[in-house]
XYZ file of N, CA, C and O in Angstrom:
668
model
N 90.495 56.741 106.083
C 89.612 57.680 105.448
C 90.343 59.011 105.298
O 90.980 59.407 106.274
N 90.325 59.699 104.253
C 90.785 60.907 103.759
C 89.794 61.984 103.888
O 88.702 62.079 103.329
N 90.562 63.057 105.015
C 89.595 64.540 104.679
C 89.777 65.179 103.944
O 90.241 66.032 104.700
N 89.825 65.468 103.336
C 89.670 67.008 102.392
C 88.359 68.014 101.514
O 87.179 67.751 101.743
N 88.625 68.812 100.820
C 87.192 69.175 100.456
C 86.921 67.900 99.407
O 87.749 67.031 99.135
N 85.634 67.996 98.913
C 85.412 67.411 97.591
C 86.311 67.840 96.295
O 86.362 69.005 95.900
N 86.978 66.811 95.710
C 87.443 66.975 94.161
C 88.561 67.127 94.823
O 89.380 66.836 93.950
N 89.207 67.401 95.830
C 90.610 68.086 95.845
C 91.326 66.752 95.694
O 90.966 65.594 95.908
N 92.411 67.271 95.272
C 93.773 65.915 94.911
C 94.000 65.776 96.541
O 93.576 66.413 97.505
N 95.029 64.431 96.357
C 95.573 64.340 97.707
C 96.609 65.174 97.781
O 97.004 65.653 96.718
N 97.363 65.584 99.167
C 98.256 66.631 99.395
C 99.979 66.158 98.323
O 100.197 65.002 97.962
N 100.532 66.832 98.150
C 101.906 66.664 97.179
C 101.498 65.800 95.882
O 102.486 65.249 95.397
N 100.468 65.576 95.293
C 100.028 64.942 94.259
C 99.798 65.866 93.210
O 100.212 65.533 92.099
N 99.026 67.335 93.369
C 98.991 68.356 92.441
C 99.837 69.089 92.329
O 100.545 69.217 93.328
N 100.204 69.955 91.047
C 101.262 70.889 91.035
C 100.788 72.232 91.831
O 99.817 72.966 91.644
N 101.926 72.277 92.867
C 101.277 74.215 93.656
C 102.196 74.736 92.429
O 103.164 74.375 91.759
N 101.122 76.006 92.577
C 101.516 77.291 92.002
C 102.514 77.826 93.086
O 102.406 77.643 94.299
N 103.528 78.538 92.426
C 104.281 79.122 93.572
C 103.731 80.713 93.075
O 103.290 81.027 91.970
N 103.949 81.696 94.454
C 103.742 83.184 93.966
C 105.001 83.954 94.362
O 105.920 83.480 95.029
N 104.941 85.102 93.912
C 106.319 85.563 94.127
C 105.669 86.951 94.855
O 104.656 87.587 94.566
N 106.700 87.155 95.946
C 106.471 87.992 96.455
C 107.674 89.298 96.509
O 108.830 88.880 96.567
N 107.523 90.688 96.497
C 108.130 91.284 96.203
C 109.364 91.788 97.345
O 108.939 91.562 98.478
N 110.426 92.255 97.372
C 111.428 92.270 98.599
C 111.220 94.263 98.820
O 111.210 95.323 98.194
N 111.144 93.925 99.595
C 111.174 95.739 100.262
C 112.166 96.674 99.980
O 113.252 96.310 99.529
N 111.863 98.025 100.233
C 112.595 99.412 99.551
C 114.016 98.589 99.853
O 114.558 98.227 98.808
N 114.613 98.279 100.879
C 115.589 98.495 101.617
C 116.586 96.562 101.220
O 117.580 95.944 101.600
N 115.863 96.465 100.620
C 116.439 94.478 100.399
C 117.856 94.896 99.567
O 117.794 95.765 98.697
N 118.850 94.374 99.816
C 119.781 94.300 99.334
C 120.308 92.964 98.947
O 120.838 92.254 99.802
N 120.167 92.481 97.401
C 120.172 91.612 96.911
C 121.658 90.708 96.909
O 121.770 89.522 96.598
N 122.567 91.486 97.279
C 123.991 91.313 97.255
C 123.874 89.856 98.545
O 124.481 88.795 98.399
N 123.238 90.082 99.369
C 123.420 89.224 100.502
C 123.244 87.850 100.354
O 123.676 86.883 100.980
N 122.472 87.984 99.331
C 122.362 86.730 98.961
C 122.035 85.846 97.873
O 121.331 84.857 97.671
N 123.135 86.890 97.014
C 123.662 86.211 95.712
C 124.741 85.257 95.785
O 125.837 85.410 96.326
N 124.104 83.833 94.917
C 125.051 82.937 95.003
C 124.767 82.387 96.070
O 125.600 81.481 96.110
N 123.783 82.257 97.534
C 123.550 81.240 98.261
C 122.568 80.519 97.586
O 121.737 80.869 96.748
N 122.851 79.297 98.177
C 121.647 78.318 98.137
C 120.629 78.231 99.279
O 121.052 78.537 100.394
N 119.592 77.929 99.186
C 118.272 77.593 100.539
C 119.063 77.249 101.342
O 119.665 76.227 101.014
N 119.458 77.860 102.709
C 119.906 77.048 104.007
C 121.031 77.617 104.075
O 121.405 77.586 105.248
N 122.261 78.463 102.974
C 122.999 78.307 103.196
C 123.412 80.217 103.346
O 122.685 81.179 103.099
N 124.899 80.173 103.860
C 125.050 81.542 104.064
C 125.401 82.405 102.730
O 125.447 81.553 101.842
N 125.633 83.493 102.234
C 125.924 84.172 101.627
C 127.264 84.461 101.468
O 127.497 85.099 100.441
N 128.344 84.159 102.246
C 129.670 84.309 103.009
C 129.849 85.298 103.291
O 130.852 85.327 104.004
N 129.234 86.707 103.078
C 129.307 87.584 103.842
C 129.366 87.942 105.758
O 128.673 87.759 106.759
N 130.115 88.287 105.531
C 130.272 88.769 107.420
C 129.250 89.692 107.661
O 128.612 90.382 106.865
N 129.203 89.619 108.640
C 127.523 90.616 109.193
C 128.169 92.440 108.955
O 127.586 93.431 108.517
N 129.386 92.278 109.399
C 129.709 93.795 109.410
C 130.194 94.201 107.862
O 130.789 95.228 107.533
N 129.786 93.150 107.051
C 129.736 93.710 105.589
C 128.362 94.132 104.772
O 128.212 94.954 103.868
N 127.439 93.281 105.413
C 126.131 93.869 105.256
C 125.578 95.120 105.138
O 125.878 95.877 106.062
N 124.777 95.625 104.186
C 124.582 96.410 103.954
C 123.663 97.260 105.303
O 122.552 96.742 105.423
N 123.795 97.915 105.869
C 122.005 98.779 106.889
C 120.937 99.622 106.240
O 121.527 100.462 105.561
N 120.149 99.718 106.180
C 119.365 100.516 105.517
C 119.641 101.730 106.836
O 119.916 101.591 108.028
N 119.351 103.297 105.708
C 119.491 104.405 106.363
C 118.621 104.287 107.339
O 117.547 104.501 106.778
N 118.404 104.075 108.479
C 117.466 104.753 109.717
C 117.746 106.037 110.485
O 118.860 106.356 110.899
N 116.463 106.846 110.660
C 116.023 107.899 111.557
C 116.849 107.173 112.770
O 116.903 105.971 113.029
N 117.564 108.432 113.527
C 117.763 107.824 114.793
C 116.498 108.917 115.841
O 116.113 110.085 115.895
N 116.267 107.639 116.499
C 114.940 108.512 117.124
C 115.678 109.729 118.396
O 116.839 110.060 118.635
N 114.559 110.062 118.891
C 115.201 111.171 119.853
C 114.202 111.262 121.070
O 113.110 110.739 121.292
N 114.826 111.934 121.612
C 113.513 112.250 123.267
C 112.909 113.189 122.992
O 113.434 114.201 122.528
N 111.468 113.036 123.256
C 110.710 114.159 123.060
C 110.362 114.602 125.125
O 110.648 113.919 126.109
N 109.959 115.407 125.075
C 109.091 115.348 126.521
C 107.378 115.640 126.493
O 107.091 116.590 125.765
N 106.614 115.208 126.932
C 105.731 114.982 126.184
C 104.423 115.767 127.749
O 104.444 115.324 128.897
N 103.825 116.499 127.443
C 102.829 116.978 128.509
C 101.469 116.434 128.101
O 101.295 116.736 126.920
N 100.374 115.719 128.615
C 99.241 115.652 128.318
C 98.232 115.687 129.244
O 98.277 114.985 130.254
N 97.037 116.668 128.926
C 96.005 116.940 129.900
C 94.905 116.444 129.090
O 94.545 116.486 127.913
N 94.348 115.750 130.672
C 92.632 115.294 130.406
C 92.131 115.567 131.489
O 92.623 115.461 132.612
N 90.535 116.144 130.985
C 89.442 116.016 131.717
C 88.199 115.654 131.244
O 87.852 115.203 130.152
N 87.316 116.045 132.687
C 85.712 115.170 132.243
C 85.292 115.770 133.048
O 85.659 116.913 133.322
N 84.151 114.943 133.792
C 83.849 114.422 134.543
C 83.956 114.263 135.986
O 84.589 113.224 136.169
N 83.603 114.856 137.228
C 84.106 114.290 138.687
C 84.522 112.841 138.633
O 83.876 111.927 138.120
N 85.413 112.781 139.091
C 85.598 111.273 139.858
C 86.295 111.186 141.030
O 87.351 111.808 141.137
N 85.816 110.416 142.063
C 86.552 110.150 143.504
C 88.287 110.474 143.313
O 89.032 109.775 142.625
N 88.631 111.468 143.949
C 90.147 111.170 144.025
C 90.517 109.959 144.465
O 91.697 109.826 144.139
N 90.213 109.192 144.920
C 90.907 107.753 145.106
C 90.954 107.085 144.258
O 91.878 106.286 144.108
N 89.807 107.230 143.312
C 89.714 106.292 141.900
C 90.841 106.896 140.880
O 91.560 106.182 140.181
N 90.879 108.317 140.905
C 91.673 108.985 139.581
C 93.216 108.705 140.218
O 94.152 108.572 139.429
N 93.477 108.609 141.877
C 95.271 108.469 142.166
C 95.465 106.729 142.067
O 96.531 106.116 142.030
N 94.383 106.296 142.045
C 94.457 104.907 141.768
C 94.840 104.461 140.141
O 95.880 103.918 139.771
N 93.968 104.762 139.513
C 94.596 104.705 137.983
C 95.793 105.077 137.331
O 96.462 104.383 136.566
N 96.074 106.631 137.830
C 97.020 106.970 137.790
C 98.234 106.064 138.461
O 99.061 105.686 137.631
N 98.353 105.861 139.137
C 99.411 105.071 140.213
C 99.539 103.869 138.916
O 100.537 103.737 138.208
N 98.326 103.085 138.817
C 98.458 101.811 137.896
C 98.616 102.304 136.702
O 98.621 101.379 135.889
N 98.749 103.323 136.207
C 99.163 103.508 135.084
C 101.010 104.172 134.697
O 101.798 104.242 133.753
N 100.917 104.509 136.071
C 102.620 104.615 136.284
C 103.197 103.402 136.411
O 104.311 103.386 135.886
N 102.777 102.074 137.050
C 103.195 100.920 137.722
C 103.624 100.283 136.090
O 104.724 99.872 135.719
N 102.083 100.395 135.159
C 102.455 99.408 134.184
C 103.684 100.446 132.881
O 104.320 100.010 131.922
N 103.611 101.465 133.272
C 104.168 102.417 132.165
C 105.377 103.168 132.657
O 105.591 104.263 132.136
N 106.453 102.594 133.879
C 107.538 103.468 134.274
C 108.036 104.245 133.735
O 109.040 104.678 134.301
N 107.669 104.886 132.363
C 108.396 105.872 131.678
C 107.753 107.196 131.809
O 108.043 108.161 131.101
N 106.768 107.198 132.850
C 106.045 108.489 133.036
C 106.813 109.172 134.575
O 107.150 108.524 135.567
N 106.924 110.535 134.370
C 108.229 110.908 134.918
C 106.791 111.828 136.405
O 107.293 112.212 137.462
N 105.633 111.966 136.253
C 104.932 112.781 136.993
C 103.340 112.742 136.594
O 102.820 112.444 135.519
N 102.817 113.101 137.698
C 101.247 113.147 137.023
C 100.692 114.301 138.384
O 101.150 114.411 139.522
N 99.812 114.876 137.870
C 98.852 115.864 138.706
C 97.862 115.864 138.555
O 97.506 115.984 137.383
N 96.701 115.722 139.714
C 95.438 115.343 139.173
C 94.280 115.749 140.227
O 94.608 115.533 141.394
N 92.796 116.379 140.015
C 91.873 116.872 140.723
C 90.914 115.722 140.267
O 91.015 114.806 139.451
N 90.029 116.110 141.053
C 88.547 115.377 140.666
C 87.828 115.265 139.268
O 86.925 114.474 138.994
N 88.442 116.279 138.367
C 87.844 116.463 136.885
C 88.890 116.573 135.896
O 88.566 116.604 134.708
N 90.581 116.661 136.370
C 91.005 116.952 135.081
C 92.285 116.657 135.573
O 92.569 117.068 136.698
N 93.318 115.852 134.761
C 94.921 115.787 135.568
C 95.990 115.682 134.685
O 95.517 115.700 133.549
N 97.294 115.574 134.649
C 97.884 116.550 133.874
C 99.445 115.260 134.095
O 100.024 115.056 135.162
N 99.802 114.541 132.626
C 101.161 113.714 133.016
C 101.693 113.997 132.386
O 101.219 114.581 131.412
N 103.220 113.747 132.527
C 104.542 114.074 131.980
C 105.417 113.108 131.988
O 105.718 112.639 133.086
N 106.001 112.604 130.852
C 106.927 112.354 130.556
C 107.978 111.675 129.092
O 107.558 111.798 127.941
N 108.818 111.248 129.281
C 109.855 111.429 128.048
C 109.044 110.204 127.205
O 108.470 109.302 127.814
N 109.069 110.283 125.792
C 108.786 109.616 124.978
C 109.698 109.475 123.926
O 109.878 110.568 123.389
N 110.644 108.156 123.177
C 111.348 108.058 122.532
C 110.738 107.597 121.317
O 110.113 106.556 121.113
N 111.095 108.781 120.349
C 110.474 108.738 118.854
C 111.551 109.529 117.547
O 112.514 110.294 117.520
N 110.559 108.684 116.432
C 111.845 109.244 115.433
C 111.446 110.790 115.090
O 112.151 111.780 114.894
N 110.483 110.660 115.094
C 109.559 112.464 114.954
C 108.889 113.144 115.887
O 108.736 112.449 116.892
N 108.287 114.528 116.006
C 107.415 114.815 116.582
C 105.925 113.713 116.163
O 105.384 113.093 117.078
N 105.627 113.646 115.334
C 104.515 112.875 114.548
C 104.601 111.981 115.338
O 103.850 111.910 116.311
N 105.553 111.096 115.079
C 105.168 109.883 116.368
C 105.274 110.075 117.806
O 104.654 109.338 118.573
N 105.914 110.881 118.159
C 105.922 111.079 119.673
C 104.028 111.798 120.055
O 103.297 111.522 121.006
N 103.853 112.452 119.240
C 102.304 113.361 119.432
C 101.391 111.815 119.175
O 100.765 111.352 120.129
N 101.389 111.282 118.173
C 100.359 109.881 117.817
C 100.578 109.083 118.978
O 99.573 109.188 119.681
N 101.472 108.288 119.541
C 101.888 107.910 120.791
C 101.126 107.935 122.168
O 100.761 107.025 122.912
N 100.985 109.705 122.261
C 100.925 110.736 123.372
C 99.175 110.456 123.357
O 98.567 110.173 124.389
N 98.694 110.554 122.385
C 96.922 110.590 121.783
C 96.294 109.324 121.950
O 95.112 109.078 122.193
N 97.510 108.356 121.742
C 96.529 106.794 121.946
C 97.084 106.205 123.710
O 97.001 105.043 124.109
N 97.588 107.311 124.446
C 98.291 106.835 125.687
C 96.885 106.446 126.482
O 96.622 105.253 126.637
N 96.153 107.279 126.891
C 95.081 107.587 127.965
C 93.746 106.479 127.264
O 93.220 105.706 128.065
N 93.323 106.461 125.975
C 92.445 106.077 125.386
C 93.235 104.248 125.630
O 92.828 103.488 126.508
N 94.115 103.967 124.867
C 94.526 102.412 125.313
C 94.650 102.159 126.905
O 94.586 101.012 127.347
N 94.817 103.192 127.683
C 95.083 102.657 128.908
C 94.008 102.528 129.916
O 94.312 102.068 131.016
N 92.499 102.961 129.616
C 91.969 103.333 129.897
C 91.157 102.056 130.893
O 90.765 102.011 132.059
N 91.159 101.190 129.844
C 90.442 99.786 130.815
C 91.415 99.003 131.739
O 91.202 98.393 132.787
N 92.467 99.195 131.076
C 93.496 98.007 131.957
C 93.918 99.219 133.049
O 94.233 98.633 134.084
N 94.034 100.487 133.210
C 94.502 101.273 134.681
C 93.355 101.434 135.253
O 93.503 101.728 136.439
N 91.912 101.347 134.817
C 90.942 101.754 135.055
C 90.685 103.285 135.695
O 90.293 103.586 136.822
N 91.102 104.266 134.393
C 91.453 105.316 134.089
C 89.959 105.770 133.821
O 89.198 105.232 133.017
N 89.615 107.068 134.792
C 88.126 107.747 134.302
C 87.915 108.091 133.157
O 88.829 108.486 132.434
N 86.731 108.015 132.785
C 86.304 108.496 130.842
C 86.705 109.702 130.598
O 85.817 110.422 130.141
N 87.737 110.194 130.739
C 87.825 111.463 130.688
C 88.812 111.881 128.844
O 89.532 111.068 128.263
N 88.604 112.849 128.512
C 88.874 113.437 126.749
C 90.408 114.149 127.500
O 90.808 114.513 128.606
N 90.967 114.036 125.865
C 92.205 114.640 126.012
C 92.055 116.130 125.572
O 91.501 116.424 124.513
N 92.604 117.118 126.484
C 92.290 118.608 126.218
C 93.140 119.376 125.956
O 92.965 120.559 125.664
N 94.728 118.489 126.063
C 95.888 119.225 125.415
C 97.244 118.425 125.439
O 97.200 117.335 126.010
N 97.931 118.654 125.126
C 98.664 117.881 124.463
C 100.430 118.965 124.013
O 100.321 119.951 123.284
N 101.562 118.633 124.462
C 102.658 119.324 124.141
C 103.630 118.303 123.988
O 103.710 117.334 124.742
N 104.269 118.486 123.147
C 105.353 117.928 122.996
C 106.819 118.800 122.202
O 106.819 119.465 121.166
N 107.388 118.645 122.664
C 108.698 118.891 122.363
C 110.091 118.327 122.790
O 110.303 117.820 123.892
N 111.004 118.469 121.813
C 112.300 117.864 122.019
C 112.952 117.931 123.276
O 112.464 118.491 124.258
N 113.962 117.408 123.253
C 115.036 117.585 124.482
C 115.785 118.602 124.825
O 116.033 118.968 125.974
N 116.224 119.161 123.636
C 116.898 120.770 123.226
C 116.289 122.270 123.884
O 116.767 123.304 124.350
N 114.799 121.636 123.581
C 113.656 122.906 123.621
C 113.276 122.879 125.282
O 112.983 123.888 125.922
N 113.336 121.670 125.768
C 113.092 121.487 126.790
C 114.128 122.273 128.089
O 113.942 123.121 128.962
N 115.295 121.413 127.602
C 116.325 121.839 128.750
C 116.588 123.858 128.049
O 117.422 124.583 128.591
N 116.030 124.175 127.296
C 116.403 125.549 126.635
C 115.335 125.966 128.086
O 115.915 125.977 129.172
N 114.545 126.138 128.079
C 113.565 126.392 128.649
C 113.504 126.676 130.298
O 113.236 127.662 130.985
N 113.936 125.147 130.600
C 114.065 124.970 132.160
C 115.597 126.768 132.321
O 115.403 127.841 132.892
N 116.638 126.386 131.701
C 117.815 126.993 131.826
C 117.024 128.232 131.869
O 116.777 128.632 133.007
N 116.655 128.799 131.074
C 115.538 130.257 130.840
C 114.775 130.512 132.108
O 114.238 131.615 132.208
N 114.675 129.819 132.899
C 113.234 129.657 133.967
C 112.084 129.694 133.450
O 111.270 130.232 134.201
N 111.560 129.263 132.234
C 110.026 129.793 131.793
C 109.929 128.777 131.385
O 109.656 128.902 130.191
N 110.013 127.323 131.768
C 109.825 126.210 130.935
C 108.871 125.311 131.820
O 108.524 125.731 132.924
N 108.558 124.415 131.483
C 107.638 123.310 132.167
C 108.491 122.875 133.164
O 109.295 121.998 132.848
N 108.497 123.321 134.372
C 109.374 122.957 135.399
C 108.691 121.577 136.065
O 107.461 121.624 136.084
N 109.336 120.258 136.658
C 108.431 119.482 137.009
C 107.546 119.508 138.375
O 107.866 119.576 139.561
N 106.577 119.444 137.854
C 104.989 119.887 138.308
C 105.501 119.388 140.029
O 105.377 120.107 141.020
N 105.950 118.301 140.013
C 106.405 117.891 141.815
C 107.174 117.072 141.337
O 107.532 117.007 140.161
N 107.459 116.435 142.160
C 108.897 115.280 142.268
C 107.709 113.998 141.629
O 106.489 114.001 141.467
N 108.873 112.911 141.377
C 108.684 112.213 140.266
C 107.265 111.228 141.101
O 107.301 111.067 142.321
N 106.325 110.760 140.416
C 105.253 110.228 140.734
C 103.606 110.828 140.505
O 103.329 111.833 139.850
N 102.623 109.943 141.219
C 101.601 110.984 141.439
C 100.979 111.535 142.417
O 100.592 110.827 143.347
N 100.708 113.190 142.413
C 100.650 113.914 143.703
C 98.616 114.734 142.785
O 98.007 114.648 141.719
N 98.459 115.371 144.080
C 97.031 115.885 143.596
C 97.784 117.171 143.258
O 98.954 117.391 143.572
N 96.834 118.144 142.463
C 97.422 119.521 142.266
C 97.328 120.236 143.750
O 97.737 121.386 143.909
């Protein structure tokens, strides 16, 4: 017995339409002119063309949230699990209503390092079991601006040694 819908042909019996789909900004057609399906182009990889890429950079990234009271055990608890699953956070400081993390974020822009920084606390929120708390500020800047800063003494010096401590 044969499934299919009603009326339909059996499978490889009708002609498919093929569709064509278009190749991206960056396709370089050279690669594979003159292959056949399956086969190589004879090009060597280090003849290949790269498309220009952004090379990304370090931003350092400060973000504060508050709310709400919550048990300090619950907020060094989240925090902790949110360092555990996210080792790239260099510090965190935190009270009963509002706490404060730091660290490096690798991006091609400020734009993405700040978008990044905004969906950190909100995605992490169920899996660290992170208090409902709103984001109330937000800094970011380069690596340049950063170490300019510390050298100056007037810069975001780190809040304590690396981990999480209460303020």
């Amino acid at each position: 017995m044969r499934r299919a819908r009603p009326g339909a042909q059996p499978r490889g019996t009708a002609e498919r339409a093929l569709t064509s789909v278009g190749a991206g900004a960056d396709f370089d057609r050279g690669d594979f002119a003159g292959a056949r399906p399956g086969e190589s182009s004879g090009r060597r990889p280090e003849q290949t063309r790269e498309p220009d890429r952004e090379v990304s950079r370090l931003w350092h990234v400060t973000l504060s949230v508050s709310g709400r009271e919550a048990p300090l055990t619950e907020v060094r608890r989240g925090l902790e699990q949110l360092a555990h699953d996210h080792p790239f956070l260099l510090t965190s400081r935190y009270a009963t209503d509002h706490a404060e993390i730091r660290y490096w974020e690798e991006a091609r822009d400020l734009h993405d390092a700040a978008a990044v920084a905004l969906r950190l606390w909100g995605e992490h929120r169920q899996s660290a079991q992170l208090p409902p708390w709103e984001i109330v500020g937000l800094e970011v800047i380069d690596r340049e601006t950063y170490h300019q800063r510390i050298a100056e003494g007037y810069g975001p010096p780190p809040a304590a040694p690396v981990g999480v401590h209460p303020y």
